[in-house]
Short mmCIF file of C-alpha atoms in Angstrom, two decimals:
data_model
loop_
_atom_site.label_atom_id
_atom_site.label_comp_id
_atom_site.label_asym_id
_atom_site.label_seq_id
_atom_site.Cartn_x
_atom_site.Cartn_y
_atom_site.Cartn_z
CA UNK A 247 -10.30 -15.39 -0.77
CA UNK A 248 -11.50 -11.99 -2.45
CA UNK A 249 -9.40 -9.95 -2.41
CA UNK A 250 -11.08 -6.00 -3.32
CA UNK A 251 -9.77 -3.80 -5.61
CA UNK A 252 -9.21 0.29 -5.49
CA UNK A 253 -12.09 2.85 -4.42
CA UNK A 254 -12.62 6.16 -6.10
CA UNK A 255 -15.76 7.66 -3.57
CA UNK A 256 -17.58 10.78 -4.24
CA UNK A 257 -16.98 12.35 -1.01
CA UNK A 258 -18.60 15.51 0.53
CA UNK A 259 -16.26 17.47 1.96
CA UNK A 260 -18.61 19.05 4.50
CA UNK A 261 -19.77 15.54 5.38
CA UNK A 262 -16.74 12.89 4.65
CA UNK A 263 -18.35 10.01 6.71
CA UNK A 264 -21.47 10.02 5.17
CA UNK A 265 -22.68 7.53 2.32
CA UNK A 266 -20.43 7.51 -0.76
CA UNK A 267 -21.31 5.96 -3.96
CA UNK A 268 -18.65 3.49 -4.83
CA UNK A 269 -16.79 2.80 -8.32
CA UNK A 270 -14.97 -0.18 -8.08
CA UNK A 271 -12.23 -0.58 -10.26
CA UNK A 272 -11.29 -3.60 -11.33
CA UNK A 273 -7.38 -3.93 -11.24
CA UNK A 274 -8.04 -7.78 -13.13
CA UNK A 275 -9.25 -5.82 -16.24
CA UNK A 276 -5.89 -4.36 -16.73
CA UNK A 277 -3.75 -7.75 -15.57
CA UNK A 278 -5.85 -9.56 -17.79
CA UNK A 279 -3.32 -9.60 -20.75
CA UNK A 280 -0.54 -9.94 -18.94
CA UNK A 281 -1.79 -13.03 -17.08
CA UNK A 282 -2.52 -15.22 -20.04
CA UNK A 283 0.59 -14.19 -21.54
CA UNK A 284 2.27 -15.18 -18.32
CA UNK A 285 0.27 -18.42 -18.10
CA UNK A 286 0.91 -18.94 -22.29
CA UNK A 287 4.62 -18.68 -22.00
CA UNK A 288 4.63 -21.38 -19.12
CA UNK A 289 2.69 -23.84 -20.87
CA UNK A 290 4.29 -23.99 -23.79
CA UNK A 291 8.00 -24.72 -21.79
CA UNK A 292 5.86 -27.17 -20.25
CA UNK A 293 5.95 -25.56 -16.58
CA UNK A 294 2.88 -25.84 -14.54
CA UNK A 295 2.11 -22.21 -13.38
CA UNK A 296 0.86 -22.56 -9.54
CA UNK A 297 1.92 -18.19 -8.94
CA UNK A 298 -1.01 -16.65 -10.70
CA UNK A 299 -2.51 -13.91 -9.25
CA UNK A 300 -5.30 -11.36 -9.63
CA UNK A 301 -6.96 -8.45 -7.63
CA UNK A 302 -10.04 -9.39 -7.55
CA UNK A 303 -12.58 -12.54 -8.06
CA UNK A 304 -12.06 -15.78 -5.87
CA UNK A 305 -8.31 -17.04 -5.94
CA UNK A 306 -7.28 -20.60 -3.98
CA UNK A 307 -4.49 -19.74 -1.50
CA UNK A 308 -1.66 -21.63 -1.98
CA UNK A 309 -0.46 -21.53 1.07
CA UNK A 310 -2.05 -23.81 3.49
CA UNK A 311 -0.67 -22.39 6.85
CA UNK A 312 -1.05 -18.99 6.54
CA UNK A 313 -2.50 -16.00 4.46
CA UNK A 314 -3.31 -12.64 4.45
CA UNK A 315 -6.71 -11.35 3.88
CA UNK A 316 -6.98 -8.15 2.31
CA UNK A 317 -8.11 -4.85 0.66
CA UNK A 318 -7.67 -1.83 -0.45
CA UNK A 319 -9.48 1.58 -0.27
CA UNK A 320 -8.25 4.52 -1.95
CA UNK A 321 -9.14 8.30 -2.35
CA UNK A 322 -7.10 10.27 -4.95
CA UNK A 323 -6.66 14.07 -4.26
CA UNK A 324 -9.34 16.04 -6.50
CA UNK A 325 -7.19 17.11 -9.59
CA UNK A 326 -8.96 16.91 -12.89
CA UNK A 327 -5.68 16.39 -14.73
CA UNK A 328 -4.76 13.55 -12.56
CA UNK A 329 -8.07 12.07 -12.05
CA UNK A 330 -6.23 8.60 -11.05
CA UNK A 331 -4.11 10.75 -8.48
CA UNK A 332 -0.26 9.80 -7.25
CA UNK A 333 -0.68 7.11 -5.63
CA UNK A 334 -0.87 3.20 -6.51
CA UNK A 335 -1.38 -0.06 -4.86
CA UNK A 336 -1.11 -3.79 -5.69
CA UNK A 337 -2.56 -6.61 -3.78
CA UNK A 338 -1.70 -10.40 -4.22
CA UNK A 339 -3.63 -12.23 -2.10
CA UNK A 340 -2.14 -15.42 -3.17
CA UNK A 341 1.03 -14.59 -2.30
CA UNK A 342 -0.57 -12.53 0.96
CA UNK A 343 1.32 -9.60 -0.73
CA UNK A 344 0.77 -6.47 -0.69
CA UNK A 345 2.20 -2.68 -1.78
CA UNK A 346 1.93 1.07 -2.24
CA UNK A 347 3.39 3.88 -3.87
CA UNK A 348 3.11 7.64 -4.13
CA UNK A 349 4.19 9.59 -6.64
CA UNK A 350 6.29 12.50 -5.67
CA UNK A 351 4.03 15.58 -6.16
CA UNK A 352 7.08 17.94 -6.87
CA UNK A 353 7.46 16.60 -10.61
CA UNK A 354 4.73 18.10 -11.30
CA UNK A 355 6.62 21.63 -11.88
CA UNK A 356 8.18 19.85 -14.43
CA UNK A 357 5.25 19.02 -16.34
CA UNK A 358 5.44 15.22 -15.32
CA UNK A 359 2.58 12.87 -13.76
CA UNK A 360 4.64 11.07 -10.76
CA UNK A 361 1.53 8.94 -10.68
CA UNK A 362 2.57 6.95 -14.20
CA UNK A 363 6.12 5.74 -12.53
CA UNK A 364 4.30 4.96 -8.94
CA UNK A 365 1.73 2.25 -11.16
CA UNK A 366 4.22 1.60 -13.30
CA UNK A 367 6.44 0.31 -10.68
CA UNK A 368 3.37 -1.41 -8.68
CA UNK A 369 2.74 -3.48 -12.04
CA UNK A 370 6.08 -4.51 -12.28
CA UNK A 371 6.44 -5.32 -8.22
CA UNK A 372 3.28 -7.65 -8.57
CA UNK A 373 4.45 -8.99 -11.65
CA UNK A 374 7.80 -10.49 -10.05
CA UNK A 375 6.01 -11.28 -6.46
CA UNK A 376 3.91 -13.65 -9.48
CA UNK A 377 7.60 -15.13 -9.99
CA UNK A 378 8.79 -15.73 -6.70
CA UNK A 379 8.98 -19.50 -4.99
CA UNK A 380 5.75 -20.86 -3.45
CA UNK A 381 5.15 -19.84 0.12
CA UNK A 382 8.21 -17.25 0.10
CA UNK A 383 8.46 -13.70 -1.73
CA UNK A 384 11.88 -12.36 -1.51
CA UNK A 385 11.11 -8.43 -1.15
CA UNK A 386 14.11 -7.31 -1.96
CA UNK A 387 14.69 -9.10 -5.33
CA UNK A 388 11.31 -7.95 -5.97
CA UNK A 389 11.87 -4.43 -5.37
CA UNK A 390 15.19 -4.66 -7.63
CA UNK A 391 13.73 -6.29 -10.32
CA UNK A 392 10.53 -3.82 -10.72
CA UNK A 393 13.08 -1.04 -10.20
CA UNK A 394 14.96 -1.81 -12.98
CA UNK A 395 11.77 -2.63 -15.20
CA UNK A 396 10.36 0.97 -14.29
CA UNK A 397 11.04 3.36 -17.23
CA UNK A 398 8.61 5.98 -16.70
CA UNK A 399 9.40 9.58 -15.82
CA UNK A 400 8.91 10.78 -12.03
CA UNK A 401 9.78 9.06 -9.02
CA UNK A 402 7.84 7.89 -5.97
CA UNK A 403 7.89 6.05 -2.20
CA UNK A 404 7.62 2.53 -1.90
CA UNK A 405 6.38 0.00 0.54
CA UNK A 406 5.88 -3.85 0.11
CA UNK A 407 4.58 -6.40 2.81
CA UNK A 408 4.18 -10.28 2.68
CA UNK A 409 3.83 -13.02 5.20
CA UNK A 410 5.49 -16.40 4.60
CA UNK A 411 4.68 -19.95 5.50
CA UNK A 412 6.72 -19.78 8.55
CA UNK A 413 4.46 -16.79 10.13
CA UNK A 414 6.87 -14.01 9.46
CA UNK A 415 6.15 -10.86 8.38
CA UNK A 416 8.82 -8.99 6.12
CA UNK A 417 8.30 -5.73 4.88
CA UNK A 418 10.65 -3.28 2.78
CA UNK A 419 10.23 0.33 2.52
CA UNK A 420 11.62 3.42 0.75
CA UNK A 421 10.47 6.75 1.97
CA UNK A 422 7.66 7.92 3.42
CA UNK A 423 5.03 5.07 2.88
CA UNK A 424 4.89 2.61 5.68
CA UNK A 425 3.08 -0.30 7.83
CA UNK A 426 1.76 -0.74 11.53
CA UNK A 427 1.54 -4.17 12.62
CA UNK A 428 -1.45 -4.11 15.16
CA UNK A 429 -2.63 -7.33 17.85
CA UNK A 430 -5.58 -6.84 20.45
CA UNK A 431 -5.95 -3.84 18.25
CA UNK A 432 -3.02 -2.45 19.60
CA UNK A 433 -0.16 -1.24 17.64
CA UNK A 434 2.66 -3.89 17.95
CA UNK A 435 5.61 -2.50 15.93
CA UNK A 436 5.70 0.54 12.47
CA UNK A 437 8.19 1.18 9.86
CA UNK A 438 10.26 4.36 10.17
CA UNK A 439 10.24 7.72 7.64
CA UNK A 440 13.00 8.08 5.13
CA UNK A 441 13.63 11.50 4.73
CA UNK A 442 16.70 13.42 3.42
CA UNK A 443 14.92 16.57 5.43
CA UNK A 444 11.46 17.46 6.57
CA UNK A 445 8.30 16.81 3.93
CA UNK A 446 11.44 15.41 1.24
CA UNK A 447 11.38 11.72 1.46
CA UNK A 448 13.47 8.99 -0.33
CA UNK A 449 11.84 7.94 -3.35
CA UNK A 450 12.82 5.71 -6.51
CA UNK A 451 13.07 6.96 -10.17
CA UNK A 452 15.08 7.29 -12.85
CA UNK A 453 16.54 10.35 -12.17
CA UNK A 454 20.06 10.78 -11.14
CA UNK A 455 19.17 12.44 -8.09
CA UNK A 456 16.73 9.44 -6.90
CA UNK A 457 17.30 7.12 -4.55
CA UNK A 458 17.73 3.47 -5.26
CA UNK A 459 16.71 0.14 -3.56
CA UNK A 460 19.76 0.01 -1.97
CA UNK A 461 18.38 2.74 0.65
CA UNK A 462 15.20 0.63 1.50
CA UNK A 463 15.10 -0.35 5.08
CA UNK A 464 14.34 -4.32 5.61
CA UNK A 465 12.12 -5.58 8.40
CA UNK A 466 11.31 -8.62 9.54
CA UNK A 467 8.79 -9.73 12.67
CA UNK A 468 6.86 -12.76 13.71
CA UNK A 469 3.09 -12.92 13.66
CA UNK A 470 -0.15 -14.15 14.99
CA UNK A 471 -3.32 -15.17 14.15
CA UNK A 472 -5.59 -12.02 13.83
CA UNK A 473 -2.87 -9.67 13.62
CA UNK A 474 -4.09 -6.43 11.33
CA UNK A 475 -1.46 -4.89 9.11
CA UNK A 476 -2.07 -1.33 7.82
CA UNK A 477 -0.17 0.26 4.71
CA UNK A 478 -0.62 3.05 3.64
CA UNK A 479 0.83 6.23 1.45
CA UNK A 480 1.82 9.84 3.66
CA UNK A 481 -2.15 10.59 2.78
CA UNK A 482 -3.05 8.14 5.76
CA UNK A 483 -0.17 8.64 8.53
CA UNK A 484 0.60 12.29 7.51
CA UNK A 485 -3.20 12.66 9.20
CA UNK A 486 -4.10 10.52 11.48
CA UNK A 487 -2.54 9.82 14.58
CA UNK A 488 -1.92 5.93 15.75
CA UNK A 489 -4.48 6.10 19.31
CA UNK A 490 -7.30 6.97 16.48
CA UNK A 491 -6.47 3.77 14.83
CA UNK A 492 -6.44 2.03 17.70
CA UNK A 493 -9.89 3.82 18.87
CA UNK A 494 -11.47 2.87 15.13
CA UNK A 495 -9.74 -0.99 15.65
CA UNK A 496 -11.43 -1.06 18.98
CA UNK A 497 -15.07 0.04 17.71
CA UNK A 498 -14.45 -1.96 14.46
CA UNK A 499 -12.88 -4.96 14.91
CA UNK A 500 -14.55 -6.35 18.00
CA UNK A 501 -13.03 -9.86 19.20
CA UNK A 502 -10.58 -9.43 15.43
CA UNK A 503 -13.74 -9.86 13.80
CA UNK A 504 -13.91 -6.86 11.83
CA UNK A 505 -14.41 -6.68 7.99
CA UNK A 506 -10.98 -6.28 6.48
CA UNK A 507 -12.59 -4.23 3.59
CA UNK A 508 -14.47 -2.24 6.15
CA UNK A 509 -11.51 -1.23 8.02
CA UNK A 510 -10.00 -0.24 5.28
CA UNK A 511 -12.81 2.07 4.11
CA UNK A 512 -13.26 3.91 7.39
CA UNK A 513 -9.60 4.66 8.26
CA UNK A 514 -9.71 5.92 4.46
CA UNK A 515 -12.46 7.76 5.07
CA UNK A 516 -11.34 9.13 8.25
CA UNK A 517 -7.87 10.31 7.55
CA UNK A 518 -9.73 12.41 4.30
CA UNK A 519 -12.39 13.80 7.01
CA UNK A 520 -9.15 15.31 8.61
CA UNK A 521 -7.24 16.16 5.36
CA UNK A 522 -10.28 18.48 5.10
CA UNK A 523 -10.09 20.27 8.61
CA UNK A 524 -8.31 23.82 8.34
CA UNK A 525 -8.06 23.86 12.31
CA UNK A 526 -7.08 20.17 13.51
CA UNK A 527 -3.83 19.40 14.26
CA UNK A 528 -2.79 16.17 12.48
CA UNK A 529 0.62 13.95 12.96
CA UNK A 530 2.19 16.07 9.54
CA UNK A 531 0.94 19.19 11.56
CA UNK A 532 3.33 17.75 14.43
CA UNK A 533 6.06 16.81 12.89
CA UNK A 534 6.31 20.22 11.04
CA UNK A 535 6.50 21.93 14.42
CA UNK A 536 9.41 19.34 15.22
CA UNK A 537 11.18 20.86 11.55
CA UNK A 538 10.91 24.30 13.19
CA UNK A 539 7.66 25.01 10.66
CA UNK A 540 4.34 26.17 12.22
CA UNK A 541 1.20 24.67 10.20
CA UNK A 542 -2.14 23.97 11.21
CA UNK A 543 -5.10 22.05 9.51
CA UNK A 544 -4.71 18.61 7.61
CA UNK A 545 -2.96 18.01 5.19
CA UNK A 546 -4.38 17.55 1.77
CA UNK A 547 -3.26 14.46 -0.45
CA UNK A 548 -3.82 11.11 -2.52
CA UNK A 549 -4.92 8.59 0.55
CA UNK A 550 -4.39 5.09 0.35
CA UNK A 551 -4.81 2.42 2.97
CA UNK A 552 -4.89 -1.09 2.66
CA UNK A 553 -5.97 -3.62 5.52
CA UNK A 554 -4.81 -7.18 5.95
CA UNK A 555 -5.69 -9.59 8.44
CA UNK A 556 -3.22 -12.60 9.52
CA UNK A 557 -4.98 -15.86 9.20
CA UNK A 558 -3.51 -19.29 10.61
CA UNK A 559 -5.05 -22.06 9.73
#
């Protein structure tokens, strides 16, 4: 399976849906390293290593029953100091895992790039889903472990989806990140907002006044062949609106047939279309009115969606 890496598009703003020149960066360059050190350290105690993992380039699913096909599209907010953006993503196709972060914005005040601890964190997330037993990734040691491996300054959201053997989904999430779960292109089931108050969600760091895994919220949810999962940062669901999902899945992914990598693109390329619009009234538009806030127009910020496609074989 291939499983594609992250997007950085020159978009148009006037025309968002046109053609974009893609730059695909490979995530593999950067695991490289790690990977043979990884693979190194087991050979040498004599283990055979059957959990490697890398973001792009074939991979042999280990899993015989079921996997997760996948990608990734991402479109960082235009910020020439942060020209990677907030926001990070992992996926592990191997282990049909996958996961996002986004840096809290509000650090930078304090002169620190919430971005660093959001890929810092990914790295570490993907480096212990590499660890876990074959067929079964225990979220929640995952998340503990890459918490307490994540030193850098800032603090950010966190989501984290895999599918075992047994066809069930589990995801874990901290803040305002989150999954849909569609089937017929329908939306079957979503992950709920953490938020201590309106536009202030949970997040992990290192500060004292972070949040910790222990707040995450656990799910769990049996699955089908064809089923689409969508995760995404606050970029995606803070602008578009579930029925347009289900319209693009419709148009899209005729008879579950759609291109996972496609999906992924468009939705991405859709919610930045109405990040753009200073008159459309958006799902973060909606729930501001709900805080007692009137706002109108999109809402501008990193985007990242990610598409994966239950296969059972």
């Amino acid at each position: 399976m291939v499983a594609k890496g992250i997007y950085f598009p020159n978009i148009d703003p006037k025309n968002p849906l046109g053609e974009v020149d893609q730059l695909i960066y490979d995530i593999s360059r950067i695991l490289k390293k790690k990977i043979i050190a990884v693979w190194a350290r087991r050979k040498k105690a004599k283990m055979i290593m059957k959990n490697r993992c890398i973001d792009s380039g074939k991979v042999e699913s280990k899993n015989n029953n079921v996997n997760m096909v996948a990608s990734g599209f991402y479109i960082p907010k235009s910020n020439p100091e942060k020209p990677l953006g907030e926001d990070a993503h992992f996926i592990c196709e191997e282990e049909s895992t996958m996961g996002v972060a986004d840096g809290v914005g509000g650090w930078a005040k304090h002169g620190i790039d919430a971005g660093e601890y959001a890929r810092e964190l990914m790295l570490n997330v993907q480096n212990s889903v590499k660890q876990e037993p074959e067929g079964y990734v225990n979220l929640k040691r995952v998340l503990d472990e890459a918490y307490l491996q994540t030193k850098a300054n800032g603090s950010s959201t966190a989501s984290i989806v895999t599918v075992d053997n047994d066809q069930v989904f589990h995801g874990i999430n901290v803040g305002d990140s989150g999954f849909m779960i569609f089937r017929n292109n329908k939306l079957l089931y979503r992950s709920m907002i953490q938020q201590h108050r309106f536009n202030r969600p949970y997040q992990l760091g290192n500060d004292k006044r972070s949040d910790t895994p222990k707040s995450a919220q656990e799910y769990r949810l049996k699955v089908q062949d064809g089923d689409i999962v969508i995760l995404g940062s606050d970029g995606l669901w803070d602008n578009v609106f579930v029925s347009e999902i289900e319209k693009t899945l419709m148009l899209r992914n005729v008879d579950g047939k759609g291109d996972v990598h496609d999906l992924a693109s468009f939705i991405g390329q859709l919610a930045f279309s109405f990040s753009m619009d200073g008159k459309t009234f958006c799902p973060f538009a909606e729930a501001a009115k709900h805080a007692g806030q009137e706002r109108v127009g999109g809402k501008v910020d990193d985007i990242t969606v990610l598409v994966g496609r239950i296969v059972v074989q």
